[in-house]
Short mmCIF file of C-alpha atoms in Angstrom, two decimals:
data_model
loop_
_atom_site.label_atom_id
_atom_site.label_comp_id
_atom_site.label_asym_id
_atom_site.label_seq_id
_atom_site.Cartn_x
_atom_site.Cartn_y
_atom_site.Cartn_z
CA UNK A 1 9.05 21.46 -60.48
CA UNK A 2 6.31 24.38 -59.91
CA UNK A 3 2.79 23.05 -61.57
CA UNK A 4 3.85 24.73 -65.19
CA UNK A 5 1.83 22.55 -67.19
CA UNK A 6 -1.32 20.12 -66.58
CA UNK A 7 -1.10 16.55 -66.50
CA UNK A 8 -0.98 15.15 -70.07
CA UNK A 9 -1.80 12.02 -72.27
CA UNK A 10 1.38 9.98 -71.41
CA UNK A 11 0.35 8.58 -75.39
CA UNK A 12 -0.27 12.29 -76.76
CA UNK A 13 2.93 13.44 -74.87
CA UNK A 14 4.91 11.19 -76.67
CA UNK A 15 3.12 11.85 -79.95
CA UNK A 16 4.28 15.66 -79.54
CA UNK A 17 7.70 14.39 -78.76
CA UNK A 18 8.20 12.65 -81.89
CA UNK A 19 6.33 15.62 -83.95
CA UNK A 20 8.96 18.38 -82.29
CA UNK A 21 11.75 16.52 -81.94
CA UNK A 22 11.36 15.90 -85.62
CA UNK A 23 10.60 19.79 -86.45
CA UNK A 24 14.44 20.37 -85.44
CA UNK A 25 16.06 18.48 -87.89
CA UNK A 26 13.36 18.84 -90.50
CA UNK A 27 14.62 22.84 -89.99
CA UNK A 28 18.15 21.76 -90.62
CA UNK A 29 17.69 19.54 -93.56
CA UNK A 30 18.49 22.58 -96.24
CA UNK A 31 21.38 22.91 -94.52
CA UNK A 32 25.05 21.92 -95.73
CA UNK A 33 27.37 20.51 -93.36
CA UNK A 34 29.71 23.86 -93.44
CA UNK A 35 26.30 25.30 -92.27
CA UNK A 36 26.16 23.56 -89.20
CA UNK A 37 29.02 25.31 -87.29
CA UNK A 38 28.41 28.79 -88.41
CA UNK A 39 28.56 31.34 -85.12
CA UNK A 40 28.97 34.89 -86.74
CA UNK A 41 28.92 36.32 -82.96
CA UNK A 42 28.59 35.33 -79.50
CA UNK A 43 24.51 35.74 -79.14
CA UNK A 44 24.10 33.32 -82.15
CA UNK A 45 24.93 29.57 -81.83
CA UNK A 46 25.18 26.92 -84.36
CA UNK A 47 22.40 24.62 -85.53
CA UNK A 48 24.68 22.28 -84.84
CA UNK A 49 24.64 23.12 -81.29
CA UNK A 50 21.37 23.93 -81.16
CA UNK A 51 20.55 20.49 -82.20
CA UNK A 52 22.79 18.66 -79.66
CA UNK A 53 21.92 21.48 -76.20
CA UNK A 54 18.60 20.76 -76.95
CA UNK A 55 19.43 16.33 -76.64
CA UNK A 56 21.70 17.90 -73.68
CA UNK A 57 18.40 18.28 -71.98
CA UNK A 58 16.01 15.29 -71.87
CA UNK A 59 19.48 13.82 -71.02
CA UNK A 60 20.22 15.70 -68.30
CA UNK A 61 16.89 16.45 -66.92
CA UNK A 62 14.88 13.83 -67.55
CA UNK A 63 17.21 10.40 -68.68
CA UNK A 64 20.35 10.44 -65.74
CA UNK A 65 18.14 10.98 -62.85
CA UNK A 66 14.71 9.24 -63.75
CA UNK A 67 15.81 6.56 -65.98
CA UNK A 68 17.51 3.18 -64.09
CA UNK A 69 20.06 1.55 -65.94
CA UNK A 70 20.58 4.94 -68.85
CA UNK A 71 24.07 5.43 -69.22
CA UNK A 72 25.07 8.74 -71.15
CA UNK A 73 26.13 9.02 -75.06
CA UNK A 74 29.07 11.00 -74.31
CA UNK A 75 30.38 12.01 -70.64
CA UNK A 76 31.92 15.12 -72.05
CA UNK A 77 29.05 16.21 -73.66
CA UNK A 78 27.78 17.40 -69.93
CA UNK A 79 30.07 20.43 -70.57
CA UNK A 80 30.25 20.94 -73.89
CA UNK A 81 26.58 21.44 -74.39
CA UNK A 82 25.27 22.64 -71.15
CA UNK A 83 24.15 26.46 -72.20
CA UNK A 84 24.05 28.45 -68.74
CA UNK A 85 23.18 26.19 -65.84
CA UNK A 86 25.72 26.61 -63.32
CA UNK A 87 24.03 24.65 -60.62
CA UNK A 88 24.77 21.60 -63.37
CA UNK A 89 28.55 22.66 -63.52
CA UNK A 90 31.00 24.66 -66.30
CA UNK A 91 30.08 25.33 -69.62
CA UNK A 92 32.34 25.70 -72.95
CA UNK A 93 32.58 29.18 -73.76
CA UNK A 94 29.69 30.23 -75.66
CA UNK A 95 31.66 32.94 -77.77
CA UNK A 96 34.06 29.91 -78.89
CA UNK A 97 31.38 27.77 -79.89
CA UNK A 98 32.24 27.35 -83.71
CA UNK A 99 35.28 25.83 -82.79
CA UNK A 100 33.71 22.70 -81.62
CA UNK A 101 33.97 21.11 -85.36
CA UNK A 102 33.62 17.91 -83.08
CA UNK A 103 30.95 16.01 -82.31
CA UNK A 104 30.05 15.98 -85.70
CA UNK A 105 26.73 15.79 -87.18
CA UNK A 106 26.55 12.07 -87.55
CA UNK A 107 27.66 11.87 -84.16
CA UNK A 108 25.44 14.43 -83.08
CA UNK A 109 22.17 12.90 -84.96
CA UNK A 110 23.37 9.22 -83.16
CA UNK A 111 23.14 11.14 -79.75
CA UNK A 112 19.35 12.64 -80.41
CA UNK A 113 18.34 8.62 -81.96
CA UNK A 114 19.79 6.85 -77.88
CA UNK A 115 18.05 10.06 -76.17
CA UNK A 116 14.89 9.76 -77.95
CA UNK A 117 14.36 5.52 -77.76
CA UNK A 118 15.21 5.94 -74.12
CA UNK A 119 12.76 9.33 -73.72
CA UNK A 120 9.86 7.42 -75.10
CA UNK A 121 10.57 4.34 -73.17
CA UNK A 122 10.37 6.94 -69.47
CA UNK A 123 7.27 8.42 -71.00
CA UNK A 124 5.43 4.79 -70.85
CA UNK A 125 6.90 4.17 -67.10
CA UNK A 126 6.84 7.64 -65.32
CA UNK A 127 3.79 9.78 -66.13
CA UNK A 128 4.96 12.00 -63.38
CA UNK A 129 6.95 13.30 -65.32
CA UNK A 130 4.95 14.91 -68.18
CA UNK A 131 5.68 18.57 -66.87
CA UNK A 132 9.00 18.49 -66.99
CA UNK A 133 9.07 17.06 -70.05
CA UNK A 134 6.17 19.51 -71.46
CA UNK A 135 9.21 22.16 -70.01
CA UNK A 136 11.90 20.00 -71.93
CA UNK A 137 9.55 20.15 -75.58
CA UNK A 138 8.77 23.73 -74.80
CA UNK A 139 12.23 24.61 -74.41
CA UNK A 140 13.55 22.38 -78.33
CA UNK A 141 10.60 24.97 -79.86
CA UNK A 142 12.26 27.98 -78.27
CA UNK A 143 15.68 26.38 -80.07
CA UNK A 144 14.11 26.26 -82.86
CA UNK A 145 13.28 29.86 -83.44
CA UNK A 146 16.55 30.19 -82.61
CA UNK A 147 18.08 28.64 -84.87
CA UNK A 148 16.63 30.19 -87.29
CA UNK A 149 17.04 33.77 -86.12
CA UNK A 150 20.86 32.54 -85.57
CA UNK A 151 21.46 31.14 -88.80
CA UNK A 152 19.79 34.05 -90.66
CA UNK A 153 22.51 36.09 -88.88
CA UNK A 154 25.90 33.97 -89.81
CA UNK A 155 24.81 33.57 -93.57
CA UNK A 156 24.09 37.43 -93.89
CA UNK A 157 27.71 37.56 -94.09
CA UNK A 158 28.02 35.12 -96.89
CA UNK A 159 28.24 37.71 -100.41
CA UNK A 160 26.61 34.67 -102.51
CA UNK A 161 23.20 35.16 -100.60
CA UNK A 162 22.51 31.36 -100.04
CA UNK A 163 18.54 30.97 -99.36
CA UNK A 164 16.80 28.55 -97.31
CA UNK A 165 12.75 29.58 -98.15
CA UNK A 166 10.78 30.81 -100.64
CA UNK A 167 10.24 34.67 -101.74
CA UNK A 168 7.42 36.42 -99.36
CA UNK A 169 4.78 38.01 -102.08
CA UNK A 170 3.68 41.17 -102.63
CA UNK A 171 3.92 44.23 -104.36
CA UNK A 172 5.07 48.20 -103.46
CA UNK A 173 1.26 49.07 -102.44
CA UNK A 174 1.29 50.68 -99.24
CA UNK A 175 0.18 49.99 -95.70
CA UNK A 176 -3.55 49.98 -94.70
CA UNK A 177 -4.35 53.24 -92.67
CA UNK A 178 -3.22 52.59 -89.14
CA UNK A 179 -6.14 53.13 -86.59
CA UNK A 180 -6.52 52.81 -82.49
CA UNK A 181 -8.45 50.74 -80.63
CA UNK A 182 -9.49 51.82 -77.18
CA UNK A 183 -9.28 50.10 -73.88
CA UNK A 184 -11.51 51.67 -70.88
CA UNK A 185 -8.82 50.30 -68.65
CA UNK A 186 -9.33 49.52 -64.88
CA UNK A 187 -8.68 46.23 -63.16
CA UNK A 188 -7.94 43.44 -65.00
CA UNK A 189 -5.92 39.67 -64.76
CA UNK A 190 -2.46 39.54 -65.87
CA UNK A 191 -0.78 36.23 -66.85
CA UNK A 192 -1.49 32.61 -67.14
CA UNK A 193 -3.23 30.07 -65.50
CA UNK A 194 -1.35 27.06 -65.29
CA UNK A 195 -4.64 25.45 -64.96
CA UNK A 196 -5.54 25.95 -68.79
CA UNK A 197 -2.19 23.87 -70.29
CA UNK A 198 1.70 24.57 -70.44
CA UNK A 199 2.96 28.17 -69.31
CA UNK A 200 6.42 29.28 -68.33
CA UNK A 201 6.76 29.73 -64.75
CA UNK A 202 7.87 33.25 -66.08
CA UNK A 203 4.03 33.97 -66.88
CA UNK A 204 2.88 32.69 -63.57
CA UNK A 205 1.48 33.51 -61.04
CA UNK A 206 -1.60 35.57 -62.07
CA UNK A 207 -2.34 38.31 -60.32
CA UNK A 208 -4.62 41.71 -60.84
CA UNK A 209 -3.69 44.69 -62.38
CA UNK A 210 -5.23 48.56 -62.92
CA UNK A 211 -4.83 50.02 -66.29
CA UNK A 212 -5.34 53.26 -67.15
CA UNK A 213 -7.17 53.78 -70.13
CA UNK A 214 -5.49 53.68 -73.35
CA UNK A 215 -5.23 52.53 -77.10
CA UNK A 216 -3.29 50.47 -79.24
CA UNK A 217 -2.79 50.51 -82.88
CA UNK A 218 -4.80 47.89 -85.02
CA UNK A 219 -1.19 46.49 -87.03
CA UNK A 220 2.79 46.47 -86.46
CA UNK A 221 4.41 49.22 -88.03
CA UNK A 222 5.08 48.56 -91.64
CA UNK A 223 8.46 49.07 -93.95
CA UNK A 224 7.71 51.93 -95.49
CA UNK A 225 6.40 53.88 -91.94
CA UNK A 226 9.86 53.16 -90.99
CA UNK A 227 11.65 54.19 -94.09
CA UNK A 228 9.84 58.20 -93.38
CA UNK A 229 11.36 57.89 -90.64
CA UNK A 230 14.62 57.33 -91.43
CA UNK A 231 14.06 59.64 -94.66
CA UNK A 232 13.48 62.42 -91.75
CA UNK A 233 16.63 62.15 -90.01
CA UNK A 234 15.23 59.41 -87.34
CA UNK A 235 19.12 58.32 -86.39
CA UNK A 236 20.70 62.04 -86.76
CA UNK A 237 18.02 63.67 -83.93
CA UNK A 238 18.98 62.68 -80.54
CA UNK A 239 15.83 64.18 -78.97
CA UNK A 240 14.42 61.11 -80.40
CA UNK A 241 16.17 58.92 -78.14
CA UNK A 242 16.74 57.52 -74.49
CA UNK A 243 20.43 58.29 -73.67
CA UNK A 244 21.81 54.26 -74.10
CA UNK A 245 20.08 54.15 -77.31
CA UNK A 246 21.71 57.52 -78.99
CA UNK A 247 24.83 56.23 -77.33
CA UNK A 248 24.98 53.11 -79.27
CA UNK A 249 23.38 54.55 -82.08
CA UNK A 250 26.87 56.86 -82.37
CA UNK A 251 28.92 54.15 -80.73
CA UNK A 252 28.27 51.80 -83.57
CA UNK A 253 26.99 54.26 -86.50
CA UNK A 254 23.57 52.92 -87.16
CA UNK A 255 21.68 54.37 -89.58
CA UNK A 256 18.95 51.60 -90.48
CA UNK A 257 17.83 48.61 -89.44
CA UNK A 258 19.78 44.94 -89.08
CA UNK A 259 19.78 43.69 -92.90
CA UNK A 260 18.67 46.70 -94.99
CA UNK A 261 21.19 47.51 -97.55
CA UNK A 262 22.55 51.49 -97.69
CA UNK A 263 19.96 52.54 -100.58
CA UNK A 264 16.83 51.60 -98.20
CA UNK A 265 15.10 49.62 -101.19
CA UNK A 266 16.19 45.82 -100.38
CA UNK A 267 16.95 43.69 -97.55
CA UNK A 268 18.46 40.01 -96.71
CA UNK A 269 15.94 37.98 -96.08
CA UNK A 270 16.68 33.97 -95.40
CA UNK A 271 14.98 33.94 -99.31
CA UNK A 272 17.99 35.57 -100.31
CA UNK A 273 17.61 39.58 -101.03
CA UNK A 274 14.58 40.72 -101.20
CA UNK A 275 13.15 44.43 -102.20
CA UNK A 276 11.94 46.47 -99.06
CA UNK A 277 8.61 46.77 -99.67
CA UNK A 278 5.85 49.60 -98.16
CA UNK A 279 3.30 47.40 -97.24
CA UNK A 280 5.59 44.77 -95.30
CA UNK A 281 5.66 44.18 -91.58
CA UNK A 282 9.13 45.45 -90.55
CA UNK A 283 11.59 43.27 -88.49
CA UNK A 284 14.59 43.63 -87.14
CA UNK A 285 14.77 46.48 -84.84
CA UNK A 286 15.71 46.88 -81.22
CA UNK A 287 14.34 48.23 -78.23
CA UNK A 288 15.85 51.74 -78.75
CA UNK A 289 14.91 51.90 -82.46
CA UNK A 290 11.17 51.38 -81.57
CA UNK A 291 10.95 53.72 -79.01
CA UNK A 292 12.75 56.01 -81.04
CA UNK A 293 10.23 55.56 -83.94
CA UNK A 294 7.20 55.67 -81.37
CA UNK A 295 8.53 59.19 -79.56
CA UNK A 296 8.75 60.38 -83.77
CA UNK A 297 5.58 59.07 -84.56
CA UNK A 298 3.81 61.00 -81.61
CA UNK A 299 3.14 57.95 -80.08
CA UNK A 300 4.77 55.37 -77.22
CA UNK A 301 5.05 51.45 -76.98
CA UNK A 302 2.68 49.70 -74.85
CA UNK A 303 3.35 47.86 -71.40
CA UNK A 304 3.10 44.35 -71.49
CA UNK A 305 0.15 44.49 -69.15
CA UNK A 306 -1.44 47.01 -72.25
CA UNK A 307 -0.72 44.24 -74.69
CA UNK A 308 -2.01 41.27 -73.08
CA UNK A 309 -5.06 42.71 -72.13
CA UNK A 310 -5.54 44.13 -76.13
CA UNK A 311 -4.51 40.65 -76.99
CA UNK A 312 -7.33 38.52 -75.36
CA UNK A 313 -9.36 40.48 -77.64
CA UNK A 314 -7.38 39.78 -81.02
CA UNK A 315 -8.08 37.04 -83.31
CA UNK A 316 -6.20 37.68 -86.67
CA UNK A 317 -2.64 36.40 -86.55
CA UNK A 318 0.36 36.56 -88.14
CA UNK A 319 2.60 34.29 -90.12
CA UNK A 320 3.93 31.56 -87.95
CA UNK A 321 7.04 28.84 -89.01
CA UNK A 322 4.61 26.30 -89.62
CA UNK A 323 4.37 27.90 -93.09
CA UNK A 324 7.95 27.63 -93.81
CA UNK A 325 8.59 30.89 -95.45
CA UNK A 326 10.44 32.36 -92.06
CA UNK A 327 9.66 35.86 -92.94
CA UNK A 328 6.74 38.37 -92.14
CA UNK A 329 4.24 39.06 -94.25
CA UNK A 330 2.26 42.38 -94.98
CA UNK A 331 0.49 44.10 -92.33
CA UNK A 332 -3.08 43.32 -92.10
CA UNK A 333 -6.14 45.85 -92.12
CA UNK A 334 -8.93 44.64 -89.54
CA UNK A 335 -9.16 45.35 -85.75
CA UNK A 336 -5.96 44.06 -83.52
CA UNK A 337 -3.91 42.17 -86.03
CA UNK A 338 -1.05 40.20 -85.93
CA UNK A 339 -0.89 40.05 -82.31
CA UNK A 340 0.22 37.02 -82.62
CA UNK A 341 2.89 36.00 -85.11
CA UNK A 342 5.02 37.86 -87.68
CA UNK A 343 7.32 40.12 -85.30
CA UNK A 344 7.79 40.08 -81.68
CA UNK A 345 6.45 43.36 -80.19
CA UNK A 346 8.71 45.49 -78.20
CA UNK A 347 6.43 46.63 -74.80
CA UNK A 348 7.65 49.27 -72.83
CA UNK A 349 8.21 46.80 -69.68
CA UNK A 350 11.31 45.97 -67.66
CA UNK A 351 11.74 42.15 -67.57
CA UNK A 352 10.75 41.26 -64.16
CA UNK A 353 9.29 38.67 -62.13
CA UNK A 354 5.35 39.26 -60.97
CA UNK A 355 4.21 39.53 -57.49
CA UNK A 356 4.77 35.96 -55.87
CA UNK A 357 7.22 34.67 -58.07
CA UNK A 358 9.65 31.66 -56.96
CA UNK A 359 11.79 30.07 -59.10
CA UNK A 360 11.87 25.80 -58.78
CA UNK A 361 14.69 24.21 -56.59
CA UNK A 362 17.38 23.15 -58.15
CA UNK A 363 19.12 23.74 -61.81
CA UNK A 364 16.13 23.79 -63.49
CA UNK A 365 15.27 26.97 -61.53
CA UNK A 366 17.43 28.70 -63.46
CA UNK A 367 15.43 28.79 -66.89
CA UNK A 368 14.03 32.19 -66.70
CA UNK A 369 14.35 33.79 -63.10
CA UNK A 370 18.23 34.93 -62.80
CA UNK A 371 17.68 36.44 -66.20
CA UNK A 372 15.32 39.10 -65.18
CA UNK A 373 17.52 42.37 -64.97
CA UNK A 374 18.52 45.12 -67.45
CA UNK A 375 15.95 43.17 -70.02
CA UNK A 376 13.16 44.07 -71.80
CA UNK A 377 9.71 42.06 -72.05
CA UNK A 378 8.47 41.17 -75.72
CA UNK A 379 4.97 39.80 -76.75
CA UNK A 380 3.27 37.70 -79.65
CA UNK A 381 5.96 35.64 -81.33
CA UNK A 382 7.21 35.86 -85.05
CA UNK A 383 7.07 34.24 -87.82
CA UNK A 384 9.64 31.76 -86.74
CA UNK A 385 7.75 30.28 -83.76
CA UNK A 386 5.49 27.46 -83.98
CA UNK A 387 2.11 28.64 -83.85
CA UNK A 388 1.44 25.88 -81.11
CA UNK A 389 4.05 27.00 -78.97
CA UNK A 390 2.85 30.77 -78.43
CA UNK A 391 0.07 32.22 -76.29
CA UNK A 392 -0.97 35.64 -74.92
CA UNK A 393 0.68 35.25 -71.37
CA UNK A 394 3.94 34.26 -73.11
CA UNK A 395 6.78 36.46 -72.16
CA UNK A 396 10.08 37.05 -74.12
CA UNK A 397 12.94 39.18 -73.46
CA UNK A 398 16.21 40.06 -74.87
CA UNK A 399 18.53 43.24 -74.10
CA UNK A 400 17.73 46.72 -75.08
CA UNK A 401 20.62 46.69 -78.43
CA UNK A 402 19.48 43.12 -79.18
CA UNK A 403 18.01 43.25 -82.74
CA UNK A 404 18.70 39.86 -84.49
CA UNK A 405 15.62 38.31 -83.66
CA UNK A 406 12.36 38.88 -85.78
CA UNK A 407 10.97 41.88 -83.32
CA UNK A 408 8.86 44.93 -84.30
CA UNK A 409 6.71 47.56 -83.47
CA UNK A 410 3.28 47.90 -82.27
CA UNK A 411 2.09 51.66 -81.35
CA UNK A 412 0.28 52.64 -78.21
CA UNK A 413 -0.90 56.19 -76.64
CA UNK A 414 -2.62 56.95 -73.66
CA UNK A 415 -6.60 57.02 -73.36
#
């Protein structure tokens, strides 16, 4: 393993192990058993499954090669549950993962009690360990906010609107005025320090950059900026667009974003349906939607490098999970808000590694580094990420058409 994380409490490590392992089935406690095996598409994946890949893990990882004598729950489970590591072997076919009404949930539940005895056991006899198990916690909180983008998608279909949180609140009053803070620019660190706690190998290995001067806007774009808009033909002008983007726009007749209803004035939301509301922070769009809306506006999205430099000098977050109401809230007035939390920001970078970048020997090498091509990099984490999980160096990234995670818009322009 690369040094991703520093050496940790072997008794605080476990503490955290409990506390997140927990978090996961806390998350699917609302749920009814016909939940657990919802999969309304291939990119989504049941909580059920999400809840057993996740045990998959500290097995594999962590139990079979470090722990003498631990023998595994279920031999089979090696394939069913493995997600994409080929170096492990095959993997069930993740579009066909519904079908697995077996293991069930009882079984499932039994699985995650044997991994986690045996887990805390290793963490009293191999503190040598604690990075790869820092990777193994890290990656359950990325599942997480997965499951909970994922099951927002598969009950979206469901006409009887089941909810899982409470209403967000708020009334029709607009958006504060949007503003720009300016950078200077020049030469400046990019990414993370392994030396100041757990990072993503992704994020590593810092190294300087030049920016040009330039500003960012002080919020995310709001609802109702996105509603004008749409009210001014934003999906009918294809000067607005990149080529892919008006191409799927036409392919697959888009004309708002993921979960607005046809009149533009309410939206699913996992509270049920909601009213659309001016003020709000809006979710939900892709990569090709926000640049569309930033060429319309006048404006363009910032790089990554732009963002995580206007980041280290933000300190007014977002909603996070840890309040439980898995929604954004309305956009804040002040200087750089929401950075952090409430939507992921598209950036205008290409998913790629930094200079110096190796990937770790062996199957765990495979976590972030074969997946970056054709994808693009988003900042700040949503309102379904644990607040302890994200940082300013943290790097996401999904395809340019994805748009069923919680991302948004920040605005940027040149100095």
């Amino acid at each position: 393993m690369p040094e991703i994380a520093r050496q940790e409490d072997p008794a605080g490590l476990a503490r955290d192990y409990v506390r997140i392992r927990q978090f996961s089935e806390q998350l699917c406690a609302p749920l009814q058993p016909e939940d657990m095996g919802l999969q309304a598409c291939p990119d989504v994946s049941p909580p059920r499954w999400h809840l057993a890949h996740t045990t998959w893990f500290f097995e594999t990882f962590l139990l079979l090669p470090h722990l003498p004598g631990y023998q595994p729950f279920n031999p089979a489970f090696e394939y069913l549950f493995n997600s994409y590591y080929n170096g492990i072997g095959e993997q069930y076919p993740r579009p066909q993962r519904h079908l697995l009404s077996r293991p069930t949930m009882d079984e499932v539940l039994a699985w995650r009690r044997q991994v986690d005895q045996a887990m805390l056991q290793l963490l009293e006899t191999a503190p040598q360990l604690t990075n790869l198990v820092a990777l193994g916690l890290n990656h359950e909180q990325q599942h997480q906010e997965l499951l909970l983008t994922d099951i927002k998608y598969s009950l979206s279909f469901n006409p009887l609107s089941p909810t899982l949180a409470e209403p967000e609140a708020g009334g029709q009053q607009p958006a504060p005025v949007l503003t720009f803070q300016a950078f200077t620019g020049g030469k400046v660190l990019h990414g993370a320090d392994p030396g100041d706690g757990f990072v993503f190998d992704n994020e590593t290995p810092r190294h300087p950059v030049w920016l040009a001067p330039f500003r960012i806007a002080n919020r995310p774009v709001s609802q109702g900026e996105y509603r004008a808009f749409i009210d001014d033909g934003g999906y009918q002008r294809p000067e607005l667009w990149l080529s892919d983007g008006w191409a799927w726009v036409q392919e697959q007749q888009i004309r708002r974003p993921l979960y607005w209803h046809e009149d533009l004035t309410h939206h699913w939301t996992l509270a049920g349906i909601q009213p659309l509301l001016p003020g709000h922070t809006l979710t939900h769009v892709n990569y090709y939607e926000a640049d569309a809306y930033a060429r319309w506006a006048g404006y363009r999205l910032p790089t990554e490098q732009e963002w995580e430099h206007a980041a280290h000098h933000s300190g007014q977050p977002g909603q996070f999970a840890d309040t439980g109401r898995f929604q954004p809230g309305a956009v804040q007035e002040g200087t750089l808000t929401q950075l952090l939390g409430d939507v992921w920001e598209w950036t205008a970078s290409a998913y790629l590694p930094y200079p110096g970048f190796r990937t770790a020997d062996g199957a765990v090498g495979e976590y972030n580094g074969k997946f970056m091509c054709n994808q693009m990099v988003l900042r700040g984490g949503s309102c379904v990420t644990r607040q302890d999980h994200i940082r300013t160096t943290y790097r996401n990234f999904f395809y340019p058409h994805h748009r069923w995670q919680f991302s948004g818009i920040r605005l940027a322009a040149d100095g």
